[in-house]
Short mmCIF file of C-alpha atoms in Angstrom, two decimals:
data_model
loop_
_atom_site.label_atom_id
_atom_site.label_comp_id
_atom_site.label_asym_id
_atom_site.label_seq_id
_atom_site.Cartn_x
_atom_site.Cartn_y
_atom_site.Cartn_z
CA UNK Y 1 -76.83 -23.03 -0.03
CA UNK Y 2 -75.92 -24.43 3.28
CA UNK Y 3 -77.99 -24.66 6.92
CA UNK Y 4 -75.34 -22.65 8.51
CA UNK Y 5 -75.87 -20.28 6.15
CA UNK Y 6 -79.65 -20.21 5.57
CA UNK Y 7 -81.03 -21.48 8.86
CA UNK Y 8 -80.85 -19.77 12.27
CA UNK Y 9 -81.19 -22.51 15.77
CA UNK Y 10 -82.96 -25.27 12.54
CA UNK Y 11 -85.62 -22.56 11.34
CA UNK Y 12 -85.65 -20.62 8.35
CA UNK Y 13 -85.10 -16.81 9.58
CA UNK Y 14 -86.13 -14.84 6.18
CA UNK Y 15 -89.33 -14.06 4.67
CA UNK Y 16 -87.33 -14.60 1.14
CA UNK Y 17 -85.01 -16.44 -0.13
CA UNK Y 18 -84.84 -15.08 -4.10
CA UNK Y 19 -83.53 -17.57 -6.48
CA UNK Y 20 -83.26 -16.95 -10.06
CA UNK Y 21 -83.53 -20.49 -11.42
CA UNK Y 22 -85.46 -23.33 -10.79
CA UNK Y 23 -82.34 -25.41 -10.55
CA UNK Y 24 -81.27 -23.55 -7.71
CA UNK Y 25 -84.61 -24.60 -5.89
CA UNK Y 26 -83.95 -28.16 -6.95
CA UNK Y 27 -80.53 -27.97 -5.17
CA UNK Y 28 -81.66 -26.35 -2.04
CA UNK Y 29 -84.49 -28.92 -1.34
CA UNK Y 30 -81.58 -31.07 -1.44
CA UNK Y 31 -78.97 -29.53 0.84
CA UNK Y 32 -81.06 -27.68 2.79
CA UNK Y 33 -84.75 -28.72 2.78
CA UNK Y 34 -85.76 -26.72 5.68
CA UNK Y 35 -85.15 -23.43 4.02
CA UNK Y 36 -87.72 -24.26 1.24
CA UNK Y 37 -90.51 -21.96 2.49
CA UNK Y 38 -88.62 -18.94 2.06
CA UNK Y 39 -87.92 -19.94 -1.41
CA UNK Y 40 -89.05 -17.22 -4.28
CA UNK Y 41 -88.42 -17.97 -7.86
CA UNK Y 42 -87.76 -13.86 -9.16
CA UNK Y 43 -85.17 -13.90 -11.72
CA UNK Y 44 -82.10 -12.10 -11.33
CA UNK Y 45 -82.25 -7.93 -11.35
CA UNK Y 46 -78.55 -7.44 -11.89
CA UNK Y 47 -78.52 -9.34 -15.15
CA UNK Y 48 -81.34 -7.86 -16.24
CA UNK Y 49 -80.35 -4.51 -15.70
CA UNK Y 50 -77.37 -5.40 -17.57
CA UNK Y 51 -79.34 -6.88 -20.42
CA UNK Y 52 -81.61 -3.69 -20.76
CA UNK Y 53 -78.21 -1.66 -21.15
CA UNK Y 54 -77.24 -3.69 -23.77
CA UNK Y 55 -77.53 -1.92 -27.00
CA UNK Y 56 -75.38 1.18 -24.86
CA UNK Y 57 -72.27 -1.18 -24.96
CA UNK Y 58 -70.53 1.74 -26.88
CA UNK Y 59 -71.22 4.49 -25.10
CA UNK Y 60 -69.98 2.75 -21.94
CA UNK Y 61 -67.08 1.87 -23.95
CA UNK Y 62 -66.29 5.44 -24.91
CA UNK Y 63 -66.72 6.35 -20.91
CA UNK Y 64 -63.54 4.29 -20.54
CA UNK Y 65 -61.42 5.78 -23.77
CA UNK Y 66 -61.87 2.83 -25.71
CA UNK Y 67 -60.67 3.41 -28.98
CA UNK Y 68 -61.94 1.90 -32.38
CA UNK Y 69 -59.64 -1.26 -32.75
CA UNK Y 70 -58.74 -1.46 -29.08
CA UNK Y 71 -59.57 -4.40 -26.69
CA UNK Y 72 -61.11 -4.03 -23.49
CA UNK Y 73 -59.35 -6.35 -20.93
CA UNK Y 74 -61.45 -6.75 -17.78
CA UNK Y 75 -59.94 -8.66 -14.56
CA UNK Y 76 -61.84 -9.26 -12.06
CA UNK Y 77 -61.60 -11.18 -8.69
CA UNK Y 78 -64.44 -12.37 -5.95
CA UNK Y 79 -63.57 -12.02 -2.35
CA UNK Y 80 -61.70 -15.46 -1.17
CA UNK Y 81 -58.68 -16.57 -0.49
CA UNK Y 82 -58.31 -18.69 -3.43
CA UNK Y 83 -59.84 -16.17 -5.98
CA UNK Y 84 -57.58 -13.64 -8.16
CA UNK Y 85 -56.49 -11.26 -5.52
CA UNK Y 86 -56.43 -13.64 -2.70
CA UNK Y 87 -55.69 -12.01 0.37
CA UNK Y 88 -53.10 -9.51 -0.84
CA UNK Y 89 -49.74 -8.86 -1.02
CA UNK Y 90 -46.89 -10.40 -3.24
CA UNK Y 91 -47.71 -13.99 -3.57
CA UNK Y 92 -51.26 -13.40 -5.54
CA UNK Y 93 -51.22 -13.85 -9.35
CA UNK Y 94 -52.94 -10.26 -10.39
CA UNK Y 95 -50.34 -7.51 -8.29
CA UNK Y 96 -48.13 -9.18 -10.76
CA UNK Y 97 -50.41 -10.31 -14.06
CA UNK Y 98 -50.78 -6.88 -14.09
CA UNK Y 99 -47.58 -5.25 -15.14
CA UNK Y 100 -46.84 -8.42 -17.96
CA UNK Y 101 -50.44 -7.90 -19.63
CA UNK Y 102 -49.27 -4.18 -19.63
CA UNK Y 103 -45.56 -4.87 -21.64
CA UNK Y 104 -46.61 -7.92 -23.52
CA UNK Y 105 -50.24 -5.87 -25.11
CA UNK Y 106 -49.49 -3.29 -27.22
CA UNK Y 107 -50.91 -0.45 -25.35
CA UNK Y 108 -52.97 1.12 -28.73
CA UNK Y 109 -54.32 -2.49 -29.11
CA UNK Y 110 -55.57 -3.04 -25.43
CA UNK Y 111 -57.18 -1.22 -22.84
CA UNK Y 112 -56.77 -2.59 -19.25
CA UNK Y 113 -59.30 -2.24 -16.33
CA UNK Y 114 -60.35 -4.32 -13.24
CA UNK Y 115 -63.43 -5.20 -10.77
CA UNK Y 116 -62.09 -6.19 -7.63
CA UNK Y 117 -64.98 -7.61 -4.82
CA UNK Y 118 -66.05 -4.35 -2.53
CA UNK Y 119 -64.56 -6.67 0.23
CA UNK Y 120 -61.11 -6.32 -1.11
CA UNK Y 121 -61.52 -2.45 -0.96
CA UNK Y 122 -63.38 -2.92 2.61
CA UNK Y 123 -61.15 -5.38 3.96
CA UNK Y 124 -57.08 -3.72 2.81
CA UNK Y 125 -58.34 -0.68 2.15
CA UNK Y 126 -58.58 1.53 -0.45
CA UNK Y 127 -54.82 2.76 -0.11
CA UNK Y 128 -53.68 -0.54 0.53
CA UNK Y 129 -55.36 -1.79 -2.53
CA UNK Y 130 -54.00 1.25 -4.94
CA UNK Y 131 -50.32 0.48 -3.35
CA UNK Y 132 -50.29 -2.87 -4.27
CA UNK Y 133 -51.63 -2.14 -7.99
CA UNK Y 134 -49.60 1.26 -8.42
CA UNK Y 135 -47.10 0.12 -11.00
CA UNK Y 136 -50.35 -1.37 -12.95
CA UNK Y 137 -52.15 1.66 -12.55
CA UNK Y 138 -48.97 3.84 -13.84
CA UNK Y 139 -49.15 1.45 -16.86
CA UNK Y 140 -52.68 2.21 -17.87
CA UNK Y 141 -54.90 0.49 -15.45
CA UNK Y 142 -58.13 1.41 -14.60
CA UNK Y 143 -60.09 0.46 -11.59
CA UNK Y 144 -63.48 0.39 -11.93
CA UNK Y 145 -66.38 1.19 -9.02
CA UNK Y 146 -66.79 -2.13 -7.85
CA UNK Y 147 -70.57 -0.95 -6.63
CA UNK Y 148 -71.82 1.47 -9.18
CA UNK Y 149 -69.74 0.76 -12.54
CA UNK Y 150 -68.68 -2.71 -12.91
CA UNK Y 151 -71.96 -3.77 -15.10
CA UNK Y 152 -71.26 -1.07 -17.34
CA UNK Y 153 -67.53 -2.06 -17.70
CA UNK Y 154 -68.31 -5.57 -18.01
CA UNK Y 155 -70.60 -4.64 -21.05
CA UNK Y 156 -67.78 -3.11 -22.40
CA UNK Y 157 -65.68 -5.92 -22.18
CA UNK Y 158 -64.39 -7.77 -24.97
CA UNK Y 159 -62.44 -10.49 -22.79
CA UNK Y 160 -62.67 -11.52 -18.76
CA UNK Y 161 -59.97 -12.44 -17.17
CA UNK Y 162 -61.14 -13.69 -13.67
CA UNK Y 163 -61.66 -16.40 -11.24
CA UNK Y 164 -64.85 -18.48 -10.04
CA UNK Y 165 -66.68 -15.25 -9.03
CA UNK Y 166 -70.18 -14.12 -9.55
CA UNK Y 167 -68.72 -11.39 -12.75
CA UNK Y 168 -66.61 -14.31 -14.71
CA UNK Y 169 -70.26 -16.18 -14.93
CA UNK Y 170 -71.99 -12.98 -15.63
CA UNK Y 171 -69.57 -12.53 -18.25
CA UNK Y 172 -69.98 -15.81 -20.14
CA UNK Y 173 -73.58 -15.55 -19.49
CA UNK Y 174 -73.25 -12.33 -21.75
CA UNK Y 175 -71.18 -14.12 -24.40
CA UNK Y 176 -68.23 -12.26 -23.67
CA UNK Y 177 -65.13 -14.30 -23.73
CA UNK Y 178 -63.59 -15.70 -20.51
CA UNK Y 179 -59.94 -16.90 -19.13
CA UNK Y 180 -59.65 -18.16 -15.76
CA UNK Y 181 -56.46 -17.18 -14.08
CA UNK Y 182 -57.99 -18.90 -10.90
CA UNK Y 183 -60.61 -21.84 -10.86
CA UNK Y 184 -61.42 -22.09 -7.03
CA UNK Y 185 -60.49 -25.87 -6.41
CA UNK Y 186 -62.71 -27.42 -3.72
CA UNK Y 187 -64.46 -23.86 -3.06
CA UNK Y 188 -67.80 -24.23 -5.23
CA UNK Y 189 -70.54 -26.67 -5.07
CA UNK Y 190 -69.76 -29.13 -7.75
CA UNK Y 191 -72.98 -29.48 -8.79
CA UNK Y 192 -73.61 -25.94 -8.88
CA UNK Y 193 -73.66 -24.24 -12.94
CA UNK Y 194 -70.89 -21.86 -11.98
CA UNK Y 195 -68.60 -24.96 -10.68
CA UNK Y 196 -69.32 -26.71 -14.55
CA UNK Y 197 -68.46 -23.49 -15.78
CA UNK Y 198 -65.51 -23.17 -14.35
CA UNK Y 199 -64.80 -26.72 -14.79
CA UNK Y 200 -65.08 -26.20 -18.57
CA UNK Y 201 -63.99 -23.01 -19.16
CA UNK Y 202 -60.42 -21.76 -20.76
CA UNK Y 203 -57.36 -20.84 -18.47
CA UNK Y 204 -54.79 -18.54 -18.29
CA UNK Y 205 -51.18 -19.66 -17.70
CA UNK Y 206 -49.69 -16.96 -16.01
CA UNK Y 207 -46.41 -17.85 -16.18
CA UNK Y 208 -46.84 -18.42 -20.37
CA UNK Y 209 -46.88 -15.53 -23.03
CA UNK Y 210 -49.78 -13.08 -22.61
CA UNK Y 211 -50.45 -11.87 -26.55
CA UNK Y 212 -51.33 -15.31 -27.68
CA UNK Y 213 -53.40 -16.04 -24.80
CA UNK Y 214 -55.57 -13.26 -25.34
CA UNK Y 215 -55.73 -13.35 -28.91
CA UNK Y 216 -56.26 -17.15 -28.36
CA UNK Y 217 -59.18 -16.35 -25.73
CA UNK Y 218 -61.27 -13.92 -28.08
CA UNK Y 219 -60.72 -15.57 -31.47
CA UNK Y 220 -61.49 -18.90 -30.30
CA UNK Y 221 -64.56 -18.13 -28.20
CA UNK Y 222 -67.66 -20.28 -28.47
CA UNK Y 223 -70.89 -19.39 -26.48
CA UNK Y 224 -71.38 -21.84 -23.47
CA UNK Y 225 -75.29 -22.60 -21.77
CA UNK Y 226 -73.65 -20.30 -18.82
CA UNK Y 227 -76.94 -17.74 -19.84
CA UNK Y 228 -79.74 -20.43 -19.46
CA UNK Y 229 -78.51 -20.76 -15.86
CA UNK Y 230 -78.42 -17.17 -14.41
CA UNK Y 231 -81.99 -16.85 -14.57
CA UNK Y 232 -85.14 -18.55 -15.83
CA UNK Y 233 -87.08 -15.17 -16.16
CA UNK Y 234 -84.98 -12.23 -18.40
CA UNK Y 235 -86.08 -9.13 -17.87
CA UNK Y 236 -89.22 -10.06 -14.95
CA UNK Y 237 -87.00 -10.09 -11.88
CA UNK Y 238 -88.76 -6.32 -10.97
CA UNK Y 239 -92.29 -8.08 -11.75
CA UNK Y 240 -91.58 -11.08 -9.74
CA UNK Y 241 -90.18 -9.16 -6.74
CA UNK Y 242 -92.52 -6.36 -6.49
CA UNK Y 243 -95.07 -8.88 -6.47
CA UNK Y 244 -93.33 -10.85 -3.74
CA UNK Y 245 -92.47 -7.70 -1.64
CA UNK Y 246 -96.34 -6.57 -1.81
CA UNK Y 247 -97.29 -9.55 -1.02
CA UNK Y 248 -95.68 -10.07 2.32
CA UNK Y 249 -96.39 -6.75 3.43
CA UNK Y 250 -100.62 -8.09 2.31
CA UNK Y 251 -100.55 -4.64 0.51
CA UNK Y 252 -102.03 -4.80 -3.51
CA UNK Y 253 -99.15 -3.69 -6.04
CA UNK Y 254 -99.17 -0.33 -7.05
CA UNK Y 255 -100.85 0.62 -10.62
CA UNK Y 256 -98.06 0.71 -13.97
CA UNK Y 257 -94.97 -1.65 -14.16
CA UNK Y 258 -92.40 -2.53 -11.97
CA UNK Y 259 -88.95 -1.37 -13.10
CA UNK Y 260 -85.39 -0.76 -12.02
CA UNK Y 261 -83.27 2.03 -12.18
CA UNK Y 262 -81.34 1.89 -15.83
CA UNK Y 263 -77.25 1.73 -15.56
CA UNK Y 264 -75.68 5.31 -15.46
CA UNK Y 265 -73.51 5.90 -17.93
CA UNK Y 266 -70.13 6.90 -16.01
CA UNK Y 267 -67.98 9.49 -16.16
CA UNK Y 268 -65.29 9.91 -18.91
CA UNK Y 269 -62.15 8.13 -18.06
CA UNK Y 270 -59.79 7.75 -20.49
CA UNK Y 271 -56.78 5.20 -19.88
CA UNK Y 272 -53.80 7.31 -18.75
CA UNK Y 273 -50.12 5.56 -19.33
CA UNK Y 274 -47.51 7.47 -17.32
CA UNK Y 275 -44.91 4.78 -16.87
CA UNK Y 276 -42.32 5.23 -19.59
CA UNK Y 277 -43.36 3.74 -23.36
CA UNK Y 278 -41.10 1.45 -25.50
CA UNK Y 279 -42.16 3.03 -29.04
CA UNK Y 280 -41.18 0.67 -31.92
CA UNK Y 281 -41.88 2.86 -35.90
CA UNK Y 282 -41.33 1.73 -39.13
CA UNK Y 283 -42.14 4.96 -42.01
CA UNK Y 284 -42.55 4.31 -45.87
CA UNK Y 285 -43.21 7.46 -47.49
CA UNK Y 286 -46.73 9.09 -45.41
CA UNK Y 287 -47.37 5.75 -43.73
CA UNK Y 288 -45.68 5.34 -40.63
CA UNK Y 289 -46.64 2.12 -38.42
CA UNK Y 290 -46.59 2.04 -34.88
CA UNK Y 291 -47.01 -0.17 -31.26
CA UNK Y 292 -46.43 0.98 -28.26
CA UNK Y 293 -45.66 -0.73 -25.00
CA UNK Y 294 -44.43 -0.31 -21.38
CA UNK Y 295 -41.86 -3.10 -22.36
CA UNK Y 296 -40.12 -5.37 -24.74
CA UNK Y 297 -42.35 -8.19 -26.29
CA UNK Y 298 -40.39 -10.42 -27.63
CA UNK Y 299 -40.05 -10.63 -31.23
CA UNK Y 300 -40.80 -6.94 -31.52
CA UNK Y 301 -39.31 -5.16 -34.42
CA UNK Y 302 -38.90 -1.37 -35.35
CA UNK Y 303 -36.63 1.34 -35.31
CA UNK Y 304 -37.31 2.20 -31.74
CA UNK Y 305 -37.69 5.56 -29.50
CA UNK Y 306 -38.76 6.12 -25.90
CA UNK Y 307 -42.01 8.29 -25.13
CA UNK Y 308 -42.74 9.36 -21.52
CA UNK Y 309 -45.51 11.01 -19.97
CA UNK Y 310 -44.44 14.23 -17.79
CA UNK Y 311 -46.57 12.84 -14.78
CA UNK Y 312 -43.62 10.30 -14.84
CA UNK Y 313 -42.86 8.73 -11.30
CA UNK Y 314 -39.53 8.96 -12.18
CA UNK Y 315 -37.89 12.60 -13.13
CA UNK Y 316 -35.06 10.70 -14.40
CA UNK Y 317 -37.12 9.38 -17.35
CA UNK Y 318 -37.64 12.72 -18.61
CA UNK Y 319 -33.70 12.74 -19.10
CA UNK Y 320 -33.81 9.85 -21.60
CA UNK Y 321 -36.96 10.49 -22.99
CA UNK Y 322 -37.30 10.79 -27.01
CA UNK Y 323 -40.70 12.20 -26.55
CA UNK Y 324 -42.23 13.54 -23.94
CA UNK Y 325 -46.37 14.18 -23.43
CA UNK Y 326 -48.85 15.76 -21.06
CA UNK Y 327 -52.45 16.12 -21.60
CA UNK Y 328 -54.89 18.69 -20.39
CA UNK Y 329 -56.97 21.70 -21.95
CA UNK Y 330 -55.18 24.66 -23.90
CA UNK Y 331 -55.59 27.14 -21.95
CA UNK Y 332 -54.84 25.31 -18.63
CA UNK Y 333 -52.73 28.59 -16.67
CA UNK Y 334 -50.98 26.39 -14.64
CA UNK Y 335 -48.91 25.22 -18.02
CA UNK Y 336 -49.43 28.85 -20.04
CA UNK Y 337 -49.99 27.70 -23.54
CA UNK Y 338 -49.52 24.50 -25.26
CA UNK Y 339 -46.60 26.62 -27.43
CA UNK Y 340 -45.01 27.81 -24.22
CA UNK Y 341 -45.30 24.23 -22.71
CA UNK Y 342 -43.50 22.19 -25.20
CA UNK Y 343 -40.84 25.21 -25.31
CA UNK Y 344 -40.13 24.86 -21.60
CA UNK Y 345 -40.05 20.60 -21.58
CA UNK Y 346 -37.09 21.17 -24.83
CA UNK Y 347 -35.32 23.82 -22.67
CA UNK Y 348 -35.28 21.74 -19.73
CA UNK Y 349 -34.50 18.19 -21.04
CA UNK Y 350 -31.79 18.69 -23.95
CA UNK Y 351 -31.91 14.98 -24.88
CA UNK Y 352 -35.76 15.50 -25.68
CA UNK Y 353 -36.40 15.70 -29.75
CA UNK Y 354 -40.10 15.85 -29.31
CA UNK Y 355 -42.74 17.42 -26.97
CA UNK Y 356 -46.65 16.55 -27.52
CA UNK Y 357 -49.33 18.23 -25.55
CA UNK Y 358 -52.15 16.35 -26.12
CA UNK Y 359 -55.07 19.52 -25.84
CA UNK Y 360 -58.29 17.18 -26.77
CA UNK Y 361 -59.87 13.19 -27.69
CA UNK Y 362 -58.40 13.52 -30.93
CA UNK Y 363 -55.65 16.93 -31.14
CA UNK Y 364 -52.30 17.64 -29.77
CA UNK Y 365 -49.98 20.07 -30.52
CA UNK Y 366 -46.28 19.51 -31.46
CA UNK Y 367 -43.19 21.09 -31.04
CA UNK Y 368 -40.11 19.47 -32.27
CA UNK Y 369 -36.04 20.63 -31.65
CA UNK Y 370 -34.28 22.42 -34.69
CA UNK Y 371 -37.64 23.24 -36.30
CA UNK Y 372 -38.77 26.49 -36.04
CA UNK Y 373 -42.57 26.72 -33.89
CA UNK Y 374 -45.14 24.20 -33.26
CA UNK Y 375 -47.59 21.99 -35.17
CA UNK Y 376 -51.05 21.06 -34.69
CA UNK Y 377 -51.76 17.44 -35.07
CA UNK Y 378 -55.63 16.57 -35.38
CA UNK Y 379 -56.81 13.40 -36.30
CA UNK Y 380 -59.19 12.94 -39.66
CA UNK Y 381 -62.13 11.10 -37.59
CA UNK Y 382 -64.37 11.27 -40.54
CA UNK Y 383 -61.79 9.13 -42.49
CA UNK Y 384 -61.85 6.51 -39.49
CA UNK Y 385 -58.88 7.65 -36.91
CA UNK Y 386 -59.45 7.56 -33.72
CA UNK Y 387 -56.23 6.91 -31.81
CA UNK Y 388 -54.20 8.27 -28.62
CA UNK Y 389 -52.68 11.75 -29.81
CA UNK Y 390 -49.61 10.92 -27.92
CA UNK Y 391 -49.25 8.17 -30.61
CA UNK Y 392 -50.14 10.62 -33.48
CA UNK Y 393 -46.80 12.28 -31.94
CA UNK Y 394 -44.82 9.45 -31.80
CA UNK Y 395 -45.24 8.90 -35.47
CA UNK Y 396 -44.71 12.37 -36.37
CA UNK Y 397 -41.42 12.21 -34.44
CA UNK Y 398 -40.69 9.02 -36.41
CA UNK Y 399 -41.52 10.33 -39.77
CA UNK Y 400 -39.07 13.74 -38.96
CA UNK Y 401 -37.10 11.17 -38.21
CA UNK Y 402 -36.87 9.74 -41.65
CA UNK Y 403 -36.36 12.77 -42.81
CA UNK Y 404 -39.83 13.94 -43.07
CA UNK Y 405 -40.80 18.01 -44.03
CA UNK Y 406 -44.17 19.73 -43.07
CA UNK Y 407 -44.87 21.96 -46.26
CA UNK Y 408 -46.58 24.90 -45.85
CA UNK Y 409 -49.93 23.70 -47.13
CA UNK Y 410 -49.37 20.98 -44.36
CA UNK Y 411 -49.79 17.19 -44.65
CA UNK Y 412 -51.48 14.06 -44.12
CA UNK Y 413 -49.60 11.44 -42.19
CA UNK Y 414 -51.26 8.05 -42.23
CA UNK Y 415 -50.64 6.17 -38.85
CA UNK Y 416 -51.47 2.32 -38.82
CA UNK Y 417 -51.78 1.16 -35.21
CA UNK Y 418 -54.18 -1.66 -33.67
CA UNK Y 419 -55.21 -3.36 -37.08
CA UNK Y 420 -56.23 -0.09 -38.42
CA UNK Y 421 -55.15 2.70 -40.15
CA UNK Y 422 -55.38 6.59 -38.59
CA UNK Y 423 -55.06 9.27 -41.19
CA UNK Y 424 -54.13 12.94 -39.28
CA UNK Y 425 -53.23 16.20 -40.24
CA UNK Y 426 -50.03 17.86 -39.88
CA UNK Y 427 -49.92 21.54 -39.89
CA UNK Y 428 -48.00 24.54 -38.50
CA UNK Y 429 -49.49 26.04 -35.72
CA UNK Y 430 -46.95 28.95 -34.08
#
């Protein structure tokens, strides 16, 4: 809200200026009076769009895989030099936030995604951008659509971790709990709502422990006034700007209500972890526990076992790998069958004990050395589970482990991961 942004040779140059809160027209009649005519009080459509998608939080959570008892992490970073991302390369904060969130939150706890600006993308590139966040992405990142998706992943959201951006104040504004990694010194107006927001609102230490941080952020959360700033009129920015539009072009509105176009619910993408996992098990009769990681968090405890994904970056993973996974359907003829797939990974990689092709949401089928054919593994979702089959595995290959038989009437195994507990079925399948 400045003249070199608003006016054009000391004149106002637009026919509207949309605000979405009468304190923003109190502030621009005082930094920039001459822009006042083009002032229109209309609300904001982008929140409200995201406020009549509400009640679909789940859905779009079960777009991205979110599991019950997972954690969506969002990150998310404007388009400055001072926000999140920066201007690239190795000296930012999120390139290397990243990786850390990824070894220090158990991955069955906490799902990882980020919204970075369409600027970033525009201005690096979209390989440029991937390159930098490839060892993130390997670890389970997603990146969201920074145009068409990041409303719907921010609904999902269970905790922001951002900068002094437009989707950190969204995000408070929605009650959804906030760190800032970045705060933007000397970059906001400081009498501006977002600049008290940020003043006021939690941090991140980077260079501290993750876990507690996070934990800290959503268990601690308290809603802020960040809502009764973003706009004045929920749910009447179409109204208000139809009316506006209409009138300038001395038309009458058309007949029925205004509206926007509702948030699409996106495509299915499931969090994919291909960078080698630090498995820690503990097994007491049917109940095997388990956390999963891409590294070592410190005071983690377990009798430990590495799984790896076969999309690995690095074929010499597969050579020390415990267990090794793929998913994809059953009858994919690239692979032949699941049976003949998990045959061919414990032919190939002797020190292997396990091979899991995970087949479906909530199914994967097992083959393990010195035990004659394969298993199915299916989770009991109407008893609550809803896990990672790869992790179903992992337990399985713990429990063998122990000393564990499959009887021929099968068995339940009992997995507790995330704060829950995942009941599945063991039985032999070829």
């Amino acid at each position: 809200m400045s003249p070199e942004w608003l006016l054009a040779d000391g004149r106002h140059f637009v026919d509207g200026l949309v605000l979405s809160h009468p304190e923003q027209v109190e502030r621009l009649a005082r930094v920039c009076p001459d822009a006042m005519p083009s002032a229109v009080l209309a609300g904001d459509p982008c929140f409200d769009r995201m406020l009549a998608a509400r009640p679909y939080r789940d859905r779009f959570r079960r777009a991205l895989g979110v599991r019950s008892g997972q954690r969506l992490v969002l990150l998310n970073s404007t388009w400055n030099p001072e926000g999140l991302f920066g201007t690239g390369g190795g000296q930012d904060l999120l390139p290397g936030l990243l990786p850390r969130l990824a070894a220090e939150l158990p991955a069955d706890d906490y799902r990882l995604a980020a919204v970075l600006h369409p600027n970033i993308w525009y201005g690096h590139g979209p390989g440029q951008v991937r390159a930098w966040l490839d060892l993130a992405r390997r670890n389970g990142l997603t990146l969201i659509d920074p145009v068409h998706e990041w409303r719907q992943a921010l609904l999902a959201a269970d905790l922001v971790i951002g900068d002094f951006g437009a989707v950190s104040y969204y995000a408070a504004a929605l009650n959804t709990p906030v760190l800032l990694a970045a705060d933007g010194t000397g970059v906001l107006d400081p009498e501006a709502p977002l600049a008290r927001f940020v003043r006021r609102a939690p941090r991140l230490d980077p260079r501290a422990p993750l876990l507690l941080q996070v934990e800290r952020g959503i268990g601690t959360h308290r809603p802020g006034p960040a809502a009764g700033f973003v706009t004045s009129a929920p749910g009447r920015s179409a109204e208000l700007l139809r009316r506006h539009l209409y009138a300038l072009m001395d038309l009458p509105e058309p007949p029925g209500r205004a509206s926007m176009e509702p948030l699409a619910l996106p495509s299915y993408r499931p969090g994919k972890v291909t960078s080698p996992l630090h498995v820690r098990t503990c097994a007491e009769g049917t109940d095997i526990v388990v956390e999963r990681s891409t590294g070592h968090p410190a005071g983690a405890s377990g009798d430990a076992h590495l799984a790896v994904h076969e999309e690995t970056r690095h074929p010499g993973d597969l050579d020390v790998a415990d267990v090794i996974s793929r998913d994809g359907p059953a009858d994919d003829l690239r692979l032949g069958s699941p049976g003949a797939w998990t045959d061919e990974v414990l032919r190939l990689h002797p020190h292997c004990s396990t091979a899991a092709y995970v087949s479906g949401p909530h199914t994967c089928v097992v083959r393990s050395r010195g035990r004659q054919g394969t298993f199915q593994l299916s989770a009991d979702t109407d008893a609550g589970a809803d896990a990672d089959p790869a992790a179903y595995a992992g337990a399985f290959h713990a429990w063998l482990a122990y000393g564990g038989v499959v009887p021929e009437q099968g068995i339940v195994l009992r997995m507790h991961s995330a704060g829950r507990v995942h009941p599945f079925h063991v039985a032999a399948s070829g």
